[in-house]
Short mmCIF file of C-alpha atoms in Angstrom, two decimals:
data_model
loop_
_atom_site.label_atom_id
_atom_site.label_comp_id
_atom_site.label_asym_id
_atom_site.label_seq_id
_atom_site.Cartn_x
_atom_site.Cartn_y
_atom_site.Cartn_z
CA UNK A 25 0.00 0.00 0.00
CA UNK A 26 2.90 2.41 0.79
CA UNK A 27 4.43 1.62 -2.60
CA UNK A 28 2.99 2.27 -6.59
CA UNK A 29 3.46 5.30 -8.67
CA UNK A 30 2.04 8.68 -8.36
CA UNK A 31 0.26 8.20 -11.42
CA UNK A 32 -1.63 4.76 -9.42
CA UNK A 33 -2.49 6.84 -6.60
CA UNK A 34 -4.32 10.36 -8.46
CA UNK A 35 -6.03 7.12 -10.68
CA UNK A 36 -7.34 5.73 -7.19
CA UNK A 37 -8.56 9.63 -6.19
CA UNK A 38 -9.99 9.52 -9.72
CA UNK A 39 -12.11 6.31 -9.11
CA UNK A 40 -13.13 7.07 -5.56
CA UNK A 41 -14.68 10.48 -6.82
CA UNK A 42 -16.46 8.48 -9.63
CA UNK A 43 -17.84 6.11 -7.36
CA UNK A 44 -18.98 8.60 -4.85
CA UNK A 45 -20.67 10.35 -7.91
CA UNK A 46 -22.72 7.64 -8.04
CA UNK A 47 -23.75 7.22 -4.25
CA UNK A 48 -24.30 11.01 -4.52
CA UNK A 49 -26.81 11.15 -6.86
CA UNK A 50 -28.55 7.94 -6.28
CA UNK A 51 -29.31 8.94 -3.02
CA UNK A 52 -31.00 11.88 -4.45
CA UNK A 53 -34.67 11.70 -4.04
CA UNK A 54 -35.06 13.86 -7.21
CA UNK A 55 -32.58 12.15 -9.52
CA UNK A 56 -34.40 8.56 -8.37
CA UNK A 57 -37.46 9.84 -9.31
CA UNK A 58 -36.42 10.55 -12.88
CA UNK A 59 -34.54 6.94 -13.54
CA UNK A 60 -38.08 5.58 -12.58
CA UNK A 61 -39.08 6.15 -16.04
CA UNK A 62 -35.72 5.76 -18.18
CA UNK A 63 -37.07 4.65 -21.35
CA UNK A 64 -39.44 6.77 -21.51
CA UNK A 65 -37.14 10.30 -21.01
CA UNK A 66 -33.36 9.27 -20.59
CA UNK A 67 -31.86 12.63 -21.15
CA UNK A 68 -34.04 13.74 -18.53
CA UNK A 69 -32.48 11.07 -15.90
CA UNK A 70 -29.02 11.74 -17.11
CA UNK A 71 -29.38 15.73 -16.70
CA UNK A 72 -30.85 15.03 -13.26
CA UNK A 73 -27.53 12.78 -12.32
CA UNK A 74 -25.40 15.09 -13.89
CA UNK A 75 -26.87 18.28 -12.00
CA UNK A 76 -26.80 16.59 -8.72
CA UNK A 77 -23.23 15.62 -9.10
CA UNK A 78 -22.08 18.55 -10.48
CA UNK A 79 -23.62 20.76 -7.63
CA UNK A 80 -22.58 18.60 -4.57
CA UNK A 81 -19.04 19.14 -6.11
CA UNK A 82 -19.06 22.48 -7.07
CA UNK A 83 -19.92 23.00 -3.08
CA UNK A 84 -17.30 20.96 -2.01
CA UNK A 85 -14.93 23.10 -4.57
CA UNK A 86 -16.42 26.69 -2.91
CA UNK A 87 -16.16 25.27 0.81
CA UNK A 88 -12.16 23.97 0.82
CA UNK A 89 -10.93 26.63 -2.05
CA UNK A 90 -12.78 29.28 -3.13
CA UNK A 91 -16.12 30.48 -4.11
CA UNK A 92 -16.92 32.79 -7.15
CA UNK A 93 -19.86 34.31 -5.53
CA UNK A 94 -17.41 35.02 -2.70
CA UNK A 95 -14.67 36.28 -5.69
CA UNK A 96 -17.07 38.55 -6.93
CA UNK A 97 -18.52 40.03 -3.78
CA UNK A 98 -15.11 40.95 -3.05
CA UNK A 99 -14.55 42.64 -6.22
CA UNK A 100 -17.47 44.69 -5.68
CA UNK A 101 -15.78 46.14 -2.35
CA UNK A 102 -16.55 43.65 0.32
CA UNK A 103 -14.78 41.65 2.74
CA UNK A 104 -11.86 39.68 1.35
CA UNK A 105 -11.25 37.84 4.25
CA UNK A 106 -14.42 35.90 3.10
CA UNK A 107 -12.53 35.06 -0.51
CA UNK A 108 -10.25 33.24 2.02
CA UNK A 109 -12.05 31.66 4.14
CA UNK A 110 -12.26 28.48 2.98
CA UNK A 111 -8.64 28.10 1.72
CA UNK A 112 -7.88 28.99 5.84
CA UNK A 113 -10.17 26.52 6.89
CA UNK A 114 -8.60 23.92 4.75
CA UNK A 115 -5.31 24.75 5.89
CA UNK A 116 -6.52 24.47 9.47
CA UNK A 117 -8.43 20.94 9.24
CA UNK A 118 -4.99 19.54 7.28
CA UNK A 119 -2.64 20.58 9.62
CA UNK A 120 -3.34 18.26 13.08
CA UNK A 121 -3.59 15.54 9.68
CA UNK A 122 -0.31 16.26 8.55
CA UNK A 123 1.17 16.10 12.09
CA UNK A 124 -0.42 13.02 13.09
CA UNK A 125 0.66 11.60 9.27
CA UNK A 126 4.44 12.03 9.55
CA UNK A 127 3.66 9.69 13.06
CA UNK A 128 2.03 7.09 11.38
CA UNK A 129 4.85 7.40 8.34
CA UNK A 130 7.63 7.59 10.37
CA UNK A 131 6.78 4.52 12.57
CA UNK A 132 5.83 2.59 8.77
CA UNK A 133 9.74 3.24 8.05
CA UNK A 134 10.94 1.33 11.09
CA UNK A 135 8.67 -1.49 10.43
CA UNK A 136 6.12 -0.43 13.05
CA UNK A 137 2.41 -0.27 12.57
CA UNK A 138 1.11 2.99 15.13
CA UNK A 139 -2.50 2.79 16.00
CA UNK A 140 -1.86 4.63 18.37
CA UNK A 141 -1.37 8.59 17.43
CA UNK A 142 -5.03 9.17 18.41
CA UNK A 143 -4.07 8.62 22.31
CA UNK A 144 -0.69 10.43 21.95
CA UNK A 145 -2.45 13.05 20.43
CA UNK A 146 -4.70 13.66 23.63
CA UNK A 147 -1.68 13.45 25.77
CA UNK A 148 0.27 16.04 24.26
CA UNK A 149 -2.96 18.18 24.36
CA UNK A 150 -2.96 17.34 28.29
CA UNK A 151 0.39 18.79 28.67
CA UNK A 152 -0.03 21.53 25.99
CA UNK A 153 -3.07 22.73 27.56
CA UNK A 154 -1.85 22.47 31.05
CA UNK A 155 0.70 24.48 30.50
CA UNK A 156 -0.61 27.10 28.61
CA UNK A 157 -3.99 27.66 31.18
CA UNK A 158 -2.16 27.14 34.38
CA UNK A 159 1.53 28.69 34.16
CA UNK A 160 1.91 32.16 33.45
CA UNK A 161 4.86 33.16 30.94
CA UNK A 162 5.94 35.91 28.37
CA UNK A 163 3.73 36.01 25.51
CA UNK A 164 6.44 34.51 22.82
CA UNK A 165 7.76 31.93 25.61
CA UNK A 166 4.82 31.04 27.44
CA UNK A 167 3.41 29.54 23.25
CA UNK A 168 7.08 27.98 22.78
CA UNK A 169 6.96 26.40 26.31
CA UNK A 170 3.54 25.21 25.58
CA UNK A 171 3.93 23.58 22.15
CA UNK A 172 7.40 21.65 23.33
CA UNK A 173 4.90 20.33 26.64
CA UNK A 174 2.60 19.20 24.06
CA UNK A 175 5.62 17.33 22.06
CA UNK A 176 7.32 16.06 25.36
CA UNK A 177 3.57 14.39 26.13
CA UNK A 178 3.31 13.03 23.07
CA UNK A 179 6.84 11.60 22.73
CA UNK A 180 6.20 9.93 26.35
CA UNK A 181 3.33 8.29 25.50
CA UNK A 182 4.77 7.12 22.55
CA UNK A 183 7.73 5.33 23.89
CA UNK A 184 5.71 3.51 26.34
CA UNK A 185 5.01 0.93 23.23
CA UNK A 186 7.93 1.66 22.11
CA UNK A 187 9.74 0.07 25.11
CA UNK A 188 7.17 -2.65 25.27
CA UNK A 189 8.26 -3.56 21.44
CA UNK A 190 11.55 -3.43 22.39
CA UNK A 191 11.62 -4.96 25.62
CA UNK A 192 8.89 -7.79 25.67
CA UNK A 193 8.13 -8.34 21.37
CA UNK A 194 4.11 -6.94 22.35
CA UNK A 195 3.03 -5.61 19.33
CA UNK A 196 3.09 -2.28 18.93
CA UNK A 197 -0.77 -2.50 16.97
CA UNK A 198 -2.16 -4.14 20.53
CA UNK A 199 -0.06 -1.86 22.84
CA UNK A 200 -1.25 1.54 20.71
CA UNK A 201 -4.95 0.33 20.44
CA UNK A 202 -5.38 -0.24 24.41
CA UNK A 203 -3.43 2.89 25.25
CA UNK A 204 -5.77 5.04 23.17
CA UNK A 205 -8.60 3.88 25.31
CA UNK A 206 -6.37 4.53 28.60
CA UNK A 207 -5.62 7.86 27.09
CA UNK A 208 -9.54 8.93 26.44
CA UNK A 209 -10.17 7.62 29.99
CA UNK A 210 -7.54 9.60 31.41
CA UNK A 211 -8.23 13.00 29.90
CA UNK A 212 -12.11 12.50 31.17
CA UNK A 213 -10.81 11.78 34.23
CA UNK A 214 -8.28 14.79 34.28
CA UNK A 215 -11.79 17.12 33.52
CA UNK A 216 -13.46 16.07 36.42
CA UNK A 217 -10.87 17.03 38.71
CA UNK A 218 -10.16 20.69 40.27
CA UNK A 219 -6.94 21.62 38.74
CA UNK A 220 -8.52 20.99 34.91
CA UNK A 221 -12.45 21.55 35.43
CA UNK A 222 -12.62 25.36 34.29
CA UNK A 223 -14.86 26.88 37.51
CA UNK A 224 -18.89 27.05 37.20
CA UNK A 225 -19.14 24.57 35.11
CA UNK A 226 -20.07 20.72 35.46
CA UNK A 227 -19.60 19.37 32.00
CA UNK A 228 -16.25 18.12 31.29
CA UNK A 229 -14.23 21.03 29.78
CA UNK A 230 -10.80 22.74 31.09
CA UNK A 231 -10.20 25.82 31.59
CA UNK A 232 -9.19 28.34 28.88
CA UNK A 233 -5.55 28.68 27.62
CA UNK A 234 -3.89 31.58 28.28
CA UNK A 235 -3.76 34.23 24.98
CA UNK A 236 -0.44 34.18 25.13
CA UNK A 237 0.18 30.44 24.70
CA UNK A 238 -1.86 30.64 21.38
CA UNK A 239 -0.92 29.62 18.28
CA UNK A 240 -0.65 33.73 16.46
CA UNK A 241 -3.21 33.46 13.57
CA UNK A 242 -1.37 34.52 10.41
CA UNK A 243 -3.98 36.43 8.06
CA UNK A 244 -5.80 38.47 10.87
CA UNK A 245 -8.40 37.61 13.11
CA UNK A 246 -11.14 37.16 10.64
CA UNK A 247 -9.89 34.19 9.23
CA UNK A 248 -8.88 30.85 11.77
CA UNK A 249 -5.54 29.80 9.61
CA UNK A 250 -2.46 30.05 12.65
CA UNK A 251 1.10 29.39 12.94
CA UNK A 252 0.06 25.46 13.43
CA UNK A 253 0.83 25.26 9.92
CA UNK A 254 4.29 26.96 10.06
CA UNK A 255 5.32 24.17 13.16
CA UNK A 256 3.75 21.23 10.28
CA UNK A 257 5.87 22.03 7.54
CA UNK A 258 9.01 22.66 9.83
CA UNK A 259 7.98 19.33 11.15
CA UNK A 260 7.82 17.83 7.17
CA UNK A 261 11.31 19.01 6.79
CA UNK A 262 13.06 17.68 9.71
CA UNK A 263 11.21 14.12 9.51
CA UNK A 264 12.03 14.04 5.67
CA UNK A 265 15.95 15.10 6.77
CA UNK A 266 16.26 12.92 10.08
CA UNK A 267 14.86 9.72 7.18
CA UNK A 268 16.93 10.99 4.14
CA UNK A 269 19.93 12.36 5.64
CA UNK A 270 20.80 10.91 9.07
CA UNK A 271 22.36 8.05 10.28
CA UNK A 272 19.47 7.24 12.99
CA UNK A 273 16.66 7.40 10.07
CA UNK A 274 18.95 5.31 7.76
CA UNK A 275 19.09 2.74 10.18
CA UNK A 276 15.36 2.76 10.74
CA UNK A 277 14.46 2.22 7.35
CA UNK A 278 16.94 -0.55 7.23
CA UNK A 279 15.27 -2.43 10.53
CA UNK A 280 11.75 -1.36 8.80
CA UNK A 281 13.10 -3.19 5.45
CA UNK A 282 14.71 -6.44 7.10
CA UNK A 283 15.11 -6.54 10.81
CA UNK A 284 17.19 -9.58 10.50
CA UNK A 285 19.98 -8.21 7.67
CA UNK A 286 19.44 -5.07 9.83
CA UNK A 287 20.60 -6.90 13.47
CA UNK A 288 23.78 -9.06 11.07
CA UNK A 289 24.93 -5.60 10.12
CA UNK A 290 25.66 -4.57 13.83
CA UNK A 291 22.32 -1.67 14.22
CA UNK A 292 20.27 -1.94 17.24
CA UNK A 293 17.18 -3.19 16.40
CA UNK A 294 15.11 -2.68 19.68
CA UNK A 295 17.04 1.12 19.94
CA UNK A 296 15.36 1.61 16.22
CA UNK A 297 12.36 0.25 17.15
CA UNK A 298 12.32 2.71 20.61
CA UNK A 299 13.55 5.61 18.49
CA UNK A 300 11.06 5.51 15.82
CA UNK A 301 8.03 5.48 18.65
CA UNK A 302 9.71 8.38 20.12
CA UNK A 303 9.63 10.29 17.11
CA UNK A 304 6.08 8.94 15.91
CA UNK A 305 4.70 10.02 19.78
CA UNK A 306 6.48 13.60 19.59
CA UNK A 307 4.80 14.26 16.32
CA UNK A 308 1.50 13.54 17.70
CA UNK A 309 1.97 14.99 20.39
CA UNK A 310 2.80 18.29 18.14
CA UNK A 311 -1.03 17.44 16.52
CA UNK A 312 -2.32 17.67 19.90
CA UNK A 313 -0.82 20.91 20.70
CA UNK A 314 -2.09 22.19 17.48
CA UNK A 315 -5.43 21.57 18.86
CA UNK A 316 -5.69 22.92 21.97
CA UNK A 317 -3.29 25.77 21.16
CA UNK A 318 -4.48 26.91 17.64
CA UNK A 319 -8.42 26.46 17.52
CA UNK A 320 -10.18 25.03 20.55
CA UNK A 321 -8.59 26.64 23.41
CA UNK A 322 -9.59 24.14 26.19
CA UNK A 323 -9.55 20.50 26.62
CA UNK A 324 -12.29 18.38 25.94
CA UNK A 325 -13.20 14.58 25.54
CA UNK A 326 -13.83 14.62 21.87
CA UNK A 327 -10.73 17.06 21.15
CA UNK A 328 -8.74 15.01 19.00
CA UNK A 329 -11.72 13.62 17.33
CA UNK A 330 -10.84 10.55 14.44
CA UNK A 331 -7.44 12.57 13.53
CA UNK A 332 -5.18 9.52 15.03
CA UNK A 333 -7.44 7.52 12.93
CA UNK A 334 -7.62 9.68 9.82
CA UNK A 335 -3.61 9.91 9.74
CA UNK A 336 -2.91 6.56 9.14
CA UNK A 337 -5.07 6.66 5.95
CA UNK A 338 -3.33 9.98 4.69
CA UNK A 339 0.17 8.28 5.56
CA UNK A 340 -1.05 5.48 2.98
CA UNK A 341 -2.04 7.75 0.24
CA UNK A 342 1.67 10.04 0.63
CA UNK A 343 3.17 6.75 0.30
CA UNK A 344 4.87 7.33 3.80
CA UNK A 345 6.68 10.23 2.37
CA UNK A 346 7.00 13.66 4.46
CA UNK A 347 5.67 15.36 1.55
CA UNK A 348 3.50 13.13 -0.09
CA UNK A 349 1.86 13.64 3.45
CA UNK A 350 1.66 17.33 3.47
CA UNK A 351 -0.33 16.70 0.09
CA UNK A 352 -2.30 13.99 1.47
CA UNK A 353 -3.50 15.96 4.39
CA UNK A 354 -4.11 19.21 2.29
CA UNK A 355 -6.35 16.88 0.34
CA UNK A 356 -8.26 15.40 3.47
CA UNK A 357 -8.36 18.65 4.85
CA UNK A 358 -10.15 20.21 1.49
CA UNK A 359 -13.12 17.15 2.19
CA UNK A 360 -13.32 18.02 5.61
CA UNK A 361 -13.83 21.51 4.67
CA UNK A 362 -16.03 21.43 1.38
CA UNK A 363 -18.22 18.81 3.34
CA UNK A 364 -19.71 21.11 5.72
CA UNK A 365 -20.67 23.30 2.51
CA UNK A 366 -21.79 20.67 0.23
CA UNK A 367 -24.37 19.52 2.90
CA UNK A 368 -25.66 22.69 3.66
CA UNK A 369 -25.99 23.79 -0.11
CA UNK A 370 -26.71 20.65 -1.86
CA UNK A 371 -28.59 18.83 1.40
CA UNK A 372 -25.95 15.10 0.58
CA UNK A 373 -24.61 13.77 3.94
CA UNK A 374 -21.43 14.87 4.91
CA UNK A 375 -20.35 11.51 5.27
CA UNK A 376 -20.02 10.51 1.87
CA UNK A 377 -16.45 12.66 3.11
CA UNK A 378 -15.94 9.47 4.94
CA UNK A 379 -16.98 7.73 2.10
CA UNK A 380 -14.53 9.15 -0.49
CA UNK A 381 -11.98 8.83 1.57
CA UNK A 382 -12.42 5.14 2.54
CA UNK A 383 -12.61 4.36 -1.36
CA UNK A 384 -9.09 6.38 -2.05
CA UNK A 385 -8.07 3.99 0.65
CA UNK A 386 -9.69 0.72 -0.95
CA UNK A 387 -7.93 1.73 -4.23
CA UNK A 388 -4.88 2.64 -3.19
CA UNK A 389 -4.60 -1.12 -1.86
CA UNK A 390 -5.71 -2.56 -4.97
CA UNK A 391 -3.01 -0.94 -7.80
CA UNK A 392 -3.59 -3.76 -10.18
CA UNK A 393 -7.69 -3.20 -9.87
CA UNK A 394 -6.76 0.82 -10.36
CA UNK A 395 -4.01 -0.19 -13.69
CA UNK A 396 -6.81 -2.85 -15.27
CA UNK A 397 -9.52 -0.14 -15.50
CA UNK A 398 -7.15 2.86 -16.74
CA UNK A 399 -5.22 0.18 -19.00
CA UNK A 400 -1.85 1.39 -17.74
CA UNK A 401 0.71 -1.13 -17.89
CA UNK A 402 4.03 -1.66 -15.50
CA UNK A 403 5.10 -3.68 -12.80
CA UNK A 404 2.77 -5.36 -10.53
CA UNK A 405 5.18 -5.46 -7.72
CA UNK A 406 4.15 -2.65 -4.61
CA UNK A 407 7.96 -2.08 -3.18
CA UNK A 408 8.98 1.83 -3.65
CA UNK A 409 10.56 2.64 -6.70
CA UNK A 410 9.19 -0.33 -8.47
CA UNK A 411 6.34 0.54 -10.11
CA UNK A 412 6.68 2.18 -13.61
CA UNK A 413 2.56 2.98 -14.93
CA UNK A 414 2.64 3.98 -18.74
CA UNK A 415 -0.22 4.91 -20.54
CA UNK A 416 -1.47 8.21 -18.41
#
């Protein structure tokens, strides 16, 4: 799944928005209504499908990128932080996703399969928010302070299966799975108690963070985009230089390749194994930061939502690679975005989002299903490097 061409995976995008064409209009009351008599007026059928397609799109288009109406509202003098919006909140849904990716990708290169960035995202919001509602701090330091809390949680929780790989041979998909329920558990726990439970209140929400341990919003306060995305990308680059460029990320692709050949060739396997977890927990941790720092502002149980979940498919479609991540997650983030829109314009579920995004998956996994239907021909074989598609 982490190998294949980048022709192979746009194909499997392709498909997955053809087949959700399909579940979008036929569960259109309207368009069903015209199929019921075919034969007797196909064009009008076809123009229904067509219509309802093309407008549950075109929302999903205006809500992640831009909308002309918006475009020419703006022309004509008014606000053009509205122009934006959607672009910002794009931006803002992809980057926890791109945090949480370079986990899952960076754990894939040492072999190791992390279920677990969902759990080590909530504990790196625990510290994150902690620190940034009850220490007081310099505005610049009291936001640096708070985001390396959130990375230092994350990385902690993280090497706890790490250690257990290492250690004891558990596998890391059992460890991460239970600890995400111990970590869910733990934070509504934590909101029950004095030191978290923000006063007057009974539900279970913290108390606000501090303004100055938030994320800065970079286009004004009109428009939610924040320096979240700055601490992603410098994120991208050191995971893609730490597994390009350095000896410890040479070594972990070599134990993710072949433990064995790795262990006869004198590297610690178990220290690779540790390391990676580390690495794939501190980046998580950064995702949970992101969250409480950058657009909620307090902790509570459902802060992390499915991101942990979500990352692991958007480490699949960049192929495990920093960048193909940052791509991935800018895509996600665009369906997460346009989805809210296309329901409230065109009335389809937003979870034909989930939907789309399953099917990228389903694809993706299936390269010889994707290269049959386009005709492409190349390699069958799914290792990196080894996949050559002709025919685009």
């Amino acid at each position: 799944m982490t190998g294949g061409s980048i022709t192979v995976t746009v194909l499997a995008i392709v498909l997955a928005l053809a087949v959700s064409a399909l579940l979008i209009a036929f569960s259109d009351p309207a368009v069903l209504s015209t199929w019921s008599y075919f034969f007797a007026a196909p064009t009008a059928a076809l123009s229904a499908t067509w219509d309802s397609v093309w407008h549950a799109y075109l929302a999903l288009f205006e809500g992640s990128i831009v909308s002309p109406s918006a475009l020419s509202t703006a022309f004509h003098g008014g606000a053009v932080a509205v122009v934006f919006n959607p672009l910002s909140e794009t931006v803002v849904a992809a980057t926890p996703l791109i945090m949480a990716g370079l986990s899952v990708s960076i754990a894939f290169r040492a072999g190791l399969f992390n279920i677990g960035a969902q759990g080590q995202i909530v504990f790196g919001a625990i510290f994150a928010g902690y620190v940034g509602f009850a220490w007081s701090l310099p505005p610049v330091v009291h936001v640096v302070v708070a985001v390396a809390a959130g990375i230092l949680g994350g990385a902690l929780y993280g090497l706890i299966p790490g250690l257990l790989k290492a250690r004891t041979g558990a596998h890391e998909v059992i460890t991460t799975i239970m600890l995400n329920y111990v970590a869910t558990n733990f934070l509504l726990w934590l909101l029950g108690t004095k030191t978290f439970q923000r006063p007057g209140r009974s539900d279970p929400i913290s108390r606000l963070v501090h303004g100055s341990a938030r994320l800065p919003h970079l286009a004004g306060p009109d428009l939610r985009v924040h320096a979240g995305i700055i601490l992603a990308l410098m994120a991208v680059a050191g995971t893609a230089w730490i597994l390009r460029r350095s000896t410890l990320g040479f070594e972990m692709r070599a134990v993710g390749s072949n433990p064995q050949a790795a262990g006869t060739a004198g590297m610690s396997v178990s220290k690779a194994f540790v390391v990676a977890m580390l690495l794939a927990g501190a980046l998580s941790g950064l995702a949970g930061a992101n969250q409480v720092l950058g657009t909620q502002y307090a902790l509570t149980p459902g802060l992390s939502g499915n991101t942990g979940f979500e990352a692991i498919t958007v480490a699949l479609l960049g192929r495990t690679n920093p960048w193909g991540v940052v791509l991935a997650g800018l895509l996600f983030g665009a369906l997460q975005a346009g989805g809210v829109q296309m329901q409230a314009a065109t009335q389809v579920p937003v979870d034909v989002v989930t939907v789309i995004q399953s099917l990228i998956v389903v694809f993706i996994a299936a390269p010889p299903l994707v290269r049959t239907i386009f005709r492409l021909r190349g390699s069958h074989r799914g290792g990196e490097g080894q996949t050559l598609a002709r025919g685009w």
